[in-house]
Amino acid sequence: MSKILITGCAGYIGSIAADIFLKNGYQVVSIDNFQTGYKQPIEILQERHKDKFKFYEADLKGDLSPIFEKESKNREAAFDAVVHYAASCVVDESMKNPYKYFQNNVLGSLNLLETLAKYKINRLVFSSTCAVYGEAKTVPISEENPTNPNNVYGESKLMIEKMIDWYGKIKGLNYVILRYFNVSGASEDGVFGYSKDPSTHLTENAVKSSLGIVPFYLTYQKMETPDGSPIRDYVNVIDLNEAHMKAVEYLTKGGGSQLINLGTGTGNSVLEIVNKVQELTGKKFDVKPADKPREGEAPKLIATIEKAKSILDWSPKRKVEDSVKSLLTWYKAHPQGWEK
Ligand SMILES: NC(=O)c1ccc[n+]([C@@H]2O[C@H](COP(=O)([O-])OP(=O)(O)OC[C@H]3O[C@@H](n4cnc5c(N)ncnc54)[C@H](O)[C@@H]3O)[C@@H](O)[C@H]2O)c1
């Protein structure tokens, strides 16, 4: 049985990832320092998956050797692969507190990379972001597009990508870097979901508002798109995590290092998302174009996903409707998200 390490397992995407990997027969060890994560998803994972799931409260910036030593007992290597989600990831915060982002994301990842090299673990899947592209000159955005982040969060992720690549060249690390577009949705049973408050996620806010949890008054930038609202690429969180599992399988079969976008390749407009929430909930929102357009907003930001299709044999199966349905189940059960 494959044993993997997941970092950031108490967070939104990592908790859903752990559940999916465990349901698919993996043994999962996880690390989180609860910086933005929560104890409840860890407790649920422990209850659901018993001894197949193990959790360490630890900071990636600290000494990880005791964990790796312990997990190496009776095995050739501590882990067959590592899936690295842990990070600070709020764009606005990164522009106010660059130190936090360079320290936590870059130093934390460097420490992890050095530990992987020390314990001869040579398979890594890394959570990156489309923020590394900055204001893309050509759309759809392929992995060949130039990188030019316009915020500290994106820059910190690009720095990690480069470190990973150097560890690949020097220490033989094989990696899959996954650049996500807009992640959306909850686990299909509504048990794990997005908990940040305030949320910057459109679909999450619209669903919360439809349930009367938060007020929602949407203004959008008028753009040259068919319905006049911006188009973004919303990838469902289950689809996204299934791609991570495929990336682990790809590396396990001996696949070489890759840099891959994860999106839908088509995208949805802001109005399409809001209309879908209205249709599924019967709740009407007040939606109108903003008076003043924001500088530098692109009308359409979508990914090309040909590499994900050809290399990982992955394509998104779920639609906006599925994300909205899972969010309705999640927020009905957890109106305020996880308890702090
Ligand atoms: N949510 C999105 O839309 C999105 C989009 C693109 C990329 N990503 C990337 O996906 C990953 C997961 O994002 P998320 O939305 O689940 O965020 P999240 O904040 O919910 O989860 C991050 C987890 O990492 C943990 N963590 C942070 N620093 C740590 C450290 N030094 N040591 C141990 N644990 C630490 C946090 O406590 C938290 O549980 C991040 O790397 C993020 O950059 C997310």
CSV table of C-alpha atoms and ligand atoms in Angstrom, one decimal:
chain,number,residue,atom,x,y,z
A,1,MET,CA,0.0,0.0,0.0
A,2,SER,CA,1.3,3.4,-0.9
A,3,LYS,CA,2.0,5.7,2.0
A,4,ILE,CA,2.0,9.4,1.4
A,5,LEU,CA,2.7,12.6,3.3
A,6,ILE,CA,0.2,15.4,2.9
A,7,THR,CA,1.1,18.9,4.2
A,8,GLY,CA,-1.7,21.3,5.0
A,9,CYS,CA,-4.3,18.6,5.8
A,10,ALA,CA,-6.3,20.7,8.2
A,11,GLY,CA,-7.0,23.3,5.5
A,12,TYR,CA,-9.7,23.4,2.8
A,13,ILE,CA,-8.1,21.6,-0.1
A,14,GLY,CA,-5.8,19.3,2.0
A,15,SER,CA,-8.6,17.9,4.2
A,16,ILE,CA,-10.6,17.0,1.1
A,17,ALA,CA,-7.5,15.6,-0.5
A,18,ALA,CA,-6.8,13.3,2.5
A,19,ASP,CA,-10.3,11.9,2.4
A,20,ILE,CA,-10.0,11.1,-1.3
A,21,PHE,CA,-6.6,9.5,-1.1
A,22,LEU,CA,-7.7,7.5,2.0
A,23,LYS,CA,-10.9,6.3,0.2
A,24,ASN,CA,-8.7,5.2,-2.7
A,25,GLY,CA,-6.5,2.9,-0.5
A,26,TYR,CA,-3.6,5.2,0.4
A,27,GLN,CA,-2.2,5.4,3.8
A,28,VAL,CA,-1.9,9.1,4.8
A,29,VAL,CA,0.4,10.8,7.2
A,30,SER,CA,-0.3,14.5,7.6
A,31,ILE,CA,1.4,17.6,9.0
A,32,ASP,CA,-0.3,20.9,9.8
A,33,ASN,CA,0.4,23.7,12.3
A,34,PHE,CA,-3.2,25.0,12.3
A,35,GLN,CA,-2.1,28.4,11.1
A,36,THR,CA,-5.2,28.6,8.9
A,37,GLY,CA,-6.4,25.0,9.4
A,38,TYR,CA,-8.9,23.5,11.8
A,39,LYS,CA,-9.0,20.6,14.3
A,40,GLN,CA,-12.4,19.3,13.3
A,41,PRO,CA,-11.5,18.0,9.8
A,42,ILE,CA,-8.5,16.2,11.4
A,43,GLU,CA,-10.8,14.6,14.0
A,44,ILE,CA,-13.3,13.5,11.3
A,45,LEU,CA,-10.5,12.0,9.2
A,46,GLN,CA,-9.2,10.1,12.3
A,47,GLU,CA,-12.6,8.8,13.0
A,48,ARG,CA,-13.4,7.8,9.4
A,49,HIS,CA,-10.1,6.2,8.5
A,50,LYS,CA,-8.7,5.0,11.9
A,51,ASP,CA,-5.1,3.7,11.6
A,52,LYS,CA,-4.8,4.5,7.9
A,53,PHE,CA,-4.6,8.2,8.8
A,54,LYS,CA,-2.0,9.7,11.1
A,55,PHE,CA,-1.6,13.4,12.1
A,56,TYR,CA,1.3,15.4,13.4
A,57,GLU,CA,0.9,19.0,14.6
A,58,ALA,CA,4.1,20.5,13.2
A,59,ASP,CA,5.4,23.5,11.5
A,60,LEU,CA,7.0,23.0,8.1
A,61,LYS,CA,9.7,25.5,9.1
A,62,GLY,CA,10.7,23.4,12.1
A,63,ASP,CA,12.8,20.3,12.4
A,64,LEU,CA,10.9,17.6,10.5
A,65,SER,CA,13.5,14.8,11.1
A,66,PRO,CA,11.8,13.2,14.1
A,67,ILE,CA,8.6,12.7,12.0
A,68,PHE,CA,10.6,11.3,9.0
A,69,GLU,CA,12.7,9.0,11.4
A,70,LYS,CA,9.6,7.6,13.0
A,71,GLU,CA,7.8,7.1,9.6
A,72,SER,CA,10.9,5.4,8.2
A,73,LYS,CA,10.7,2.5,10.7
A,74,ASN,CA,10.3,-0.9,8.9
A,75,ARG,CA,10.2,0.8,5.5
A,76,GLU,CA,12.7,1.6,2.8
A,77,ALA,CA,11.6,5.3,2.8
A,78,ALA,CA,9.3,7.2,5.2
A,79,PHE,CA,6.9,8.0,2.4
A,80,ASP,CA,6.4,6.9,-1.2
A,81,ALA,CA,5.4,10.4,-2.2
A,82,VAL,CA,4.7,13.8,-0.7
A,83,VAL,CA,1.8,16.1,-1.6
A,84,HIS,CA,2.5,19.6,-0.5
A,85,TYR,CA,-0.5,21.9,0.1
A,86,ALA,CA,0.5,23.8,3.2
A,87,ALA,CA,1.0,27.5,2.6
A,88,SER,CA,-0.2,31.0,3.4
A,89,CYS,CA,-2.5,31.8,0.5
A,90,VAL,CA,-4.4,35.1,0.8
A,91,VAL,CA,-3.4,37.5,-1.9
A,92,ASP,CA,-4.3,40.8,-0.1
A,93,GLU,CA,-2.6,39.7,3.1
A,94,SER,CA,0.6,38.9,1.1
A,95,MET,CA,0.7,42.5,-0.1
A,96,LYS,CA,0.5,43.8,3.5
A,97,ASN,CA,2.8,41.2,5.0
A,98,PRO,CA,5.4,40.0,2.5
A,99,TYR,CA,7.6,38.7,5.3
A,100,LYS,CA,5.0,36.2,6.4
A,101,TYR,CA,4.6,34.9,2.8
A,102,PHE,CA,8.3,34.6,1.9
A,103,GLN,CA,9.0,33.1,5.3
A,104,ASN,CA,6.2,30.7,5.6
A,105,ASN,CA,5.9,29.6,2.0
A,106,VAL,CA,9.4,29.8,0.7
A,107,LEU,CA,11.4,28.8,3.9
A,108,GLY,CA,8.8,26.2,4.9
A,109,SER,CA,9.0,24.6,1.4
A,110,LEU,CA,12.8,24.8,1.4
A,111,ASN,CA,13.0,23.0,4.7
A,112,LEU,CA,10.6,20.3,3.4
A,113,LEU,CA,12.7,19.9,0.2
A,114,GLU,CA,15.9,19.5,2.2
A,115,THR,CA,14.2,17.0,4.5
A,116,LEU,CA,13.0,15.0,1.4
A,117,ALA,CA,16.6,15.0,0.1
A,118,LYS,CA,18.0,13.9,3.4
A,119,TYR,CA,15.5,11.0,3.6
A,120,LYS,CA,15.8,10.1,-0.1
A,121,ILE,CA,12.2,10.7,-1.0
A,122,ASN,CA,12.1,11.6,-4.6
A,123,ARG,CA,8.4,12.2,-5.5
A,124,LEU,CA,6.7,15.5,-4.9
A,125,VAL,CA,3.4,17.0,-6.0
A,126,PHE,CA,3.2,20.7,-5.3
A,127,SER,CA,0.2,23.1,-5.1
A,128,SER,CA,1.0,26.1,-7.2
A,129,THR,CA,-1.3,28.7,-8.6
A,130,CYS,CA,-2.2,30.7,-11.8
A,131,ALA,CA,-1.1,33.8,-9.8
A,132,VAL,CA,2.5,32.9,-11.1
A,133,TYR,CA,1.4,34.1,-14.5
A,134,GLY,CA,0.3,37.6,-13.4
A,135,GLU,CA,-1.4,39.5,-16.1
A,136,ALA,CA,-1.3,37.0,-18.9
A,137,LYS,CA,-0.7,38.5,-22.3
A,138,THR,CA,-2.3,35.6,-24.1
A,139,VAL,CA,-5.4,33.6,-23.2
A,140,PRO,CA,-6.1,30.7,-22.8
A,141,ILE,CA,-3.1,30.5,-20.5
A,142,SER,CA,-0.8,27.6,-21.2
A,143,GLU,CA,2.2,26.4,-19.1
A,144,GLU,CA,4.4,28.1,-21.7
A,145,ASN,CA,3.0,31.6,-20.9
A,146,PRO,CA,5.6,33.8,-19.3
A,147,THR,CA,5.5,34.0,-15.5
A,148,ASN,CA,5.2,37.5,-14.0
A,149,PRO,CA,3.4,37.5,-10.7
A,150,ASN,CA,1.9,40.8,-9.6
A,151,ASN,CA,1.5,39.9,-5.9
A,152,VAL,CA,3.8,38.5,-3.2
A,153,TYR,CA,1.7,35.3,-2.8
A,154,GLY,CA,2.3,34.4,-6.5
A,155,GLU,CA,5.9,35.4,-6.3
A,156,SER,CA,6.4,33.1,-3.3
A,157,LYS,CA,4.9,30.2,-5.2
A,158,LEU,CA,7.1,30.9,-8.2
A,159,MET,CA,10.2,30.9,-6.0
A,160,ILE,CA,9.1,27.5,-4.6
A,161,GLU,CA,8.6,26.2,-8.1
A,162,LYS,CA,12.2,27.2,-9.0
A,163,MET,CA,13.6,25.7,-5.8
A,164,ILE,CA,11.8,22.4,-6.6
A,165,ASP,CA,13.3,22.4,-10.0
A,166,TRP,CA,16.8,22.9,-8.6
A,167,TYR,CA,16.2,20.0,-6.2
A,168,GLY,CA,15.2,18.0,-9.2
A,169,LYS,CA,18.4,18.8,-11.1
A,170,ILE,CA,20.7,18.4,-8.1
A,171,LYS,CA,19.1,15.8,-5.9
A,172,GLY,CA,17.1,13.8,-8.3
A,173,LEU,CA,13.6,14.9,-7.1
A,174,ASN,CA,10.8,14.0,-9.5
A,175,TYR,CA,8.0,16.4,-9.2
A,176,VAL,CA,4.6,17.5,-10.6
A,177,ILE,CA,3.9,21.2,-10.1
A,178,LEU,CA,0.1,21.9,-10.4
A,179,ARG,CA,-0.9,25.4,-11.1
A,180,TYR,CA,-4.5,25.8,-10.0
A,181,PHE,CA,-7.0,28.3,-11.4
A,182,ASN,CA,-10.1,29.1,-9.2
A,183,VAL,CA,-10.9,26.3,-6.9
A,184,SER,CA,-14.5,25.8,-5.9
A,185,GLY,CA,-16.9,23.4,-4.1
A,186,ALA,CA,-16.9,21.2,-1.0
A,187,SER,CA,-16.7,17.4,-0.6
A,188,GLU,CA,-19.7,15.8,-2.2
A,189,ASP,CA,-21.1,14.6,1.2
A,190,GLY,CA,-20.8,18.2,2.5
A,191,VAL,CA,-18.5,17.0,5.3
A,192,PHE,CA,-15.4,19.0,4.4
A,193,GLY,CA,-15.4,22.5,2.9
A,194,TYR,CA,-14.2,26.1,2.7
A,195,SER,CA,-14.1,28.0,5.9
A,196,LYS,CA,-12.2,31.2,5.5
A,197,ASP,CA,-14.1,34.3,6.6
A,198,PRO,CA,-14.4,36.7,5.0
A,199,SER,CA,-14.2,34.7,1.8
A,200,THR,CA,-12.8,36.0,-1.5
A,201,HIS,CA,-14.4,33.1,-3.4
A,202,LEU,CA,-17.4,34.1,-5.6
A,203,THR,CA,-19.3,30.8,-5.6
A,204,GLU,CA,-18.8,30.3,-1.9
A,205,ASN,CA,-20.1,33.8,-1.1
A,206,ALA,CA,-23.1,33.5,-3.4
A,207,VAL,CA,-24.1,30.2,-1.8
A,208,LYS,CA,-23.6,31.6,1.7
A,209,SER,CA,-25.8,34.5,0.8
A,210,SER,CA,-28.5,32.3,-0.7
A,211,LEU,CA,-28.7,30.6,2.7
A,212,GLY,CA,-28.9,34.0,4.5
A,213,ILE,CA,-25.5,33.5,6.2
A,214,VAL,CA,-23.9,36.6,4.8
A,215,PRO,CA,-25.3,39.6,2.9
A,216,PHE,CA,-24.2,39.6,-0.8
A,217,TYR,CA,-24.3,42.5,-3.1
A,218,LEU,CA,-22.3,41.7,-6.2
A,219,THR,CA,-20.8,44.3,-8.5
A,220,TYR,CA,-18.6,43.1,-11.4
A,221,GLN,CA,-16.4,44.7,-13.8
A,222,LYS,CA,-18.1,45.4,-17.2
A,223,MET,CA,-16.0,43.6,-19.7
A,224,GLU,CA,-15.9,42.6,-23.3
A,225,THR,CA,-17.4,39.1,-22.9
A,226,PRO,CA,-20.7,37.7,-24.2
A,227,ASP,CA,-22.6,38.7,-21.0
A,228,GLY,CA,-20.4,41.6,-20.0
A,229,SER,CA,-19.0,40.0,-16.8
A,230,PRO,CA,-15.5,38.6,-16.3
A,231,ILE,CA,-14.8,35.0,-17.2
A,232,ARG,CA,-12.7,32.9,-14.8
A,233,ASP,CA,-11.8,29.2,-14.7
A,234,TYR,CA,-13.5,27.5,-11.8
A,235,VAL,CA,-12.2,24.0,-11.1
A,236,ASN,CA,-14.1,21.7,-8.7
A,237,VAL,CA,-12.1,20.8,-5.6
A,238,ILE,CA,-12.8,17.0,-6.0
A,239,ASP,CA,-11.7,17.1,-9.7
A,240,LEU,CA,-8.6,19.1,-8.6
A,241,ASN,CA,-7.7,16.5,-5.9
A,242,GLU,CA,-8.3,13.6,-8.3
A,243,ALA,CA,-5.6,15.2,-10.5
A,244,HIS,CA,-3.2,15.1,-7.5
A,245,MET,CA,-3.9,11.4,-7.1
A,246,LYS,CA,-3.2,10.9,-10.8
A,247,ALA,CA,0.0,12.9,-10.4
A,248,VAL,CA,1.2,10.7,-7.5
A,249,GLU,CA,0.3,7.6,-9.7
A,250,TYR,CA,2.2,9.2,-12.6
A,251,LEU,CA,5.4,9.7,-10.5
A,252,THR,CA,5.1,6.2,-8.9
A,253,LYS,CA,5.1,4.7,-12.4
A,254,GLY,CA,8.4,6.5,-13.1
A,255,GLY,CA,7.1,9.6,-14.8
A,256,GLY,CA,9.5,12.6,-15.1
A,257,SER,CA,9.0,16.1,-13.7
A,258,GLN,CA,6.1,18.2,-15.1
A,259,LEU,CA,4.5,21.6,-14.8
A,260,ILE,CA,0.8,21.4,-15.3
A,261,ASN,CA,-2.2,23.7,-15.2
A,262,LEU,CA,-5.4,22.6,-13.5
A,263,GLY,CA,-8.6,24.3,-14.6
A,264,THR,CA,-11.6,23.4,-16.8
A,265,GLY,CA,-10.2,25.0,-20.0
A,266,THR,CA,-13.6,26.7,-20.6
A,267,GLY,CA,-14.4,28.9,-17.7
A,268,ASN,CA,-17.6,30.6,-16.5
A,269,SER,CA,-18.6,34.2,-16.3
A,270,VAL,CA,-19.5,35.8,-12.9
A,271,LEU,CA,-23.1,36.1,-14.1
A,272,GLU,CA,-23.3,32.5,-15.1
A,273,ILE,CA,-22.1,31.5,-11.6
A,274,VAL,CA,-24.5,33.8,-9.8
A,275,ASN,CA,-27.4,32.7,-12.1
A,276,LYS,CA,-26.6,29.0,-11.4
A,277,VAL,CA,-26.8,29.7,-7.6
A,278,GLN,CA,-30.1,31.6,-8.1
A,279,GLU,CA,-31.5,28.8,-10.2
A,280,LEU,CA,-30.6,26.1,-7.7
A,281,THR,CA,-31.7,28.0,-4.6
A,282,GLY,CA,-34.6,30.2,-5.8
A,283,LYS,CA,-32.9,33.1,-4.2
A,284,LYS,CA,-32.5,36.4,-6.2
A,285,PHE,CA,-29.4,38.6,-5.8
A,286,ASP,CA,-28.8,42.2,-6.5
A,287,VAL,CA,-26.2,42.1,-9.3
A,288,LYS,CA,-24.9,45.1,-11.3
A,289,PRO,CA,-21.8,46.3,-13.0
A,290,ALA,CA,-19.4,48.4,-10.8
A,291,ASP,CA,-19.3,52.2,-11.5
A,292,LYS,CA,-15.5,52.3,-11.7
A,293,PRO,CA,-13.7,49.5,-13.5
A,294,ARG,CA,-10.7,48.1,-11.6
A,295,GLU,CA,-7.3,48.7,-13.2
A,296,GLY,CA,-5.7,45.7,-14.9
A,297,GLU,CA,-8.7,43.3,-14.6
A,298,ALA,CA,-8.6,40.8,-17.5
A,299,PRO,CA,-11.9,40.0,-19.2
A,300,LYS,CA,-11.1,36.3,-19.5
A,301,LEU,CA,-8.6,34.1,-17.6
A,302,ILE,CA,-8.8,30.5,-18.5
A,303,ALA,CA,-6.3,27.6,-18.6
A,304,THR,CA,-5.3,25.3,-21.3
A,305,ILE,CA,-5.5,21.9,-19.8
A,306,GLU,CA,-4.1,19.8,-22.7
A,307,LYS,CA,-1.1,18.8,-20.6
A,308,ALA,CA,-3.2,17.6,-17.7
A,309,LYS,CA,-5.2,15.5,-20.2
A,310,SER,CA,-2.3,14.0,-22.0
A,311,ILE,CA,0.2,13.5,-19.1
A,312,LEU,CA,-2.1,12.7,-16.2
A,313,ASP,CA,-5.0,11.4,-18.2
A,314,TRP,CA,-7.2,13.8,-16.3
A,315,SER,CA,-10.0,16.0,-17.3
A,316,PRO,CA,-12.6,17.8,-15.1
A,317,LYS,CA,-15.8,15.8,-14.6
A,318,ARG,CA,-17.8,18.2,-12.5
A,319,LYS,CA,-19.7,21.3,-13.5
A,320,VAL,CA,-20.5,24.6,-11.6
A,321,GLU,CA,-23.8,23.0,-10.7
A,322,ASP,CA,-22.0,20.2,-8.8
A,323,SER,CA,-19.8,22.7,-6.9
A,324,VAL,CA,-22.9,24.7,-5.9
A,325,LYS,CA,-24.8,21.6,-4.8
A,326,SER,CA,-21.8,20.5,-2.6
A,327,LEU,CA,-21.5,24.0,-1.2
A,328,LEU,CA,-25.2,24.1,-0.3
A,329,THR,CA,-24.8,20.8,1.7
A,330,TRP,CA,-21.6,22.0,3.4
A,331,TYR,CA,-22.9,25.5,4.4
A,332,LYS,CA,-26.3,24.1,5.6
A,333,ALA,CA,-24.4,21.9,8.0
A,334,HIS,CA,-21.7,24.5,8.8
A,335,PRO,CA,-23.1,28.0,8.4
A,336,GLN,CA,-20.0,29.6,9.9
A,337,GLY,CA,-17.5,27.0,8.6
A,338,TRP,CA,-15.4,25.1,11.1
A,339,GLU,CA,-15.3,26.3,14.6
A,340,LYS,CA,-12.2,28.5,15.3
B,1,LIG,N1,-8.0,27.8,-2.5
B,1,LIG,C1,-7.6,28.2,-3.8
B,1,LIG,O1,-8.5,28.7,-4.6
B,1,LIG,C2,-6.2,27.9,-4.3
B,1,LIG,C3,-5.9,28.3,-5.6
B,1,LIG,C4,-4.6,28.1,-6.0
B,1,LIG,C5,-3.7,27.5,-5.2
B,1,LIG,N2,-4.0,27.1,-3.9
B,1,LIG,C6,-3.0,26.5,-3.1
B,1,LIG,O2,-3.6,25.3,-2.5
B,1,LIG,C7,-3.0,25.0,-1.2
B,1,LIG,C8,-4.1,24.8,-0.2
B,1,LIG,O3,-4.9,26.0,-0.2
B,1,LIG,P1,-6.2,26.1,0.8
B,1,LIG,O4,-7.2,27.0,0.1
B,1,LIG,O5,-6.6,24.7,1.2
B,1,LIG,O6,-5.6,26.9,2.0
B,1,LIG,P2,-5.8,26.7,3.6
B,1,LIG,O7,-5.3,27.9,4.2
B,1,LIG,O8,-7.2,26.3,3.9
B,1,LIG,O9,-4.9,25.5,3.9
B,1,LIG,C9,-3.5,25.6,4.1
B,1,LIG,C10,-3.1,24.7,5.3
B,1,LIG,O10,-1.7,24.7,5.4
B,1,LIG,C11,-1.4,24.9,6.8
B,1,LIG,N3,-0.1,25.5,6.9
B,1,LIG,C12,0.3,26.7,6.5
B,1,LIG,N4,1.6,27.0,6.8
B,1,LIG,C13,2.0,25.9,7.4
B,1,LIG,C14,3.3,25.5,8.0
B,1,LIG,N5,4.3,26.4,8.0
B,1,LIG,N6,3.4,24.3,8.6
B,1,LIG,C15,2.4,23.5,8.7
B,1,LIG,N7,1.1,23.7,8.1
B,1,LIG,C16,1.0,24.9,7.6
B,1,LIG,C17,-2.5,25.7,7.4
B,1,LIG,O11,-2.7,25.6,8.8
B,1,LIG,C18,-3.7,25.2,6.6
B,1,LIG,O12,-4.3,24.1,7.3
B,1,LIG,C19,-2.1,26.3,-1.0
B,1,LIG,O13,-0.8,25.9,-1.2
B,1,LIG,C20,-2.6,27.3,-1.9
B,1,LIG,O14,-1.6,28.2,-2.3
B,1,LIG,C21,-5.3,27.3,-3.5
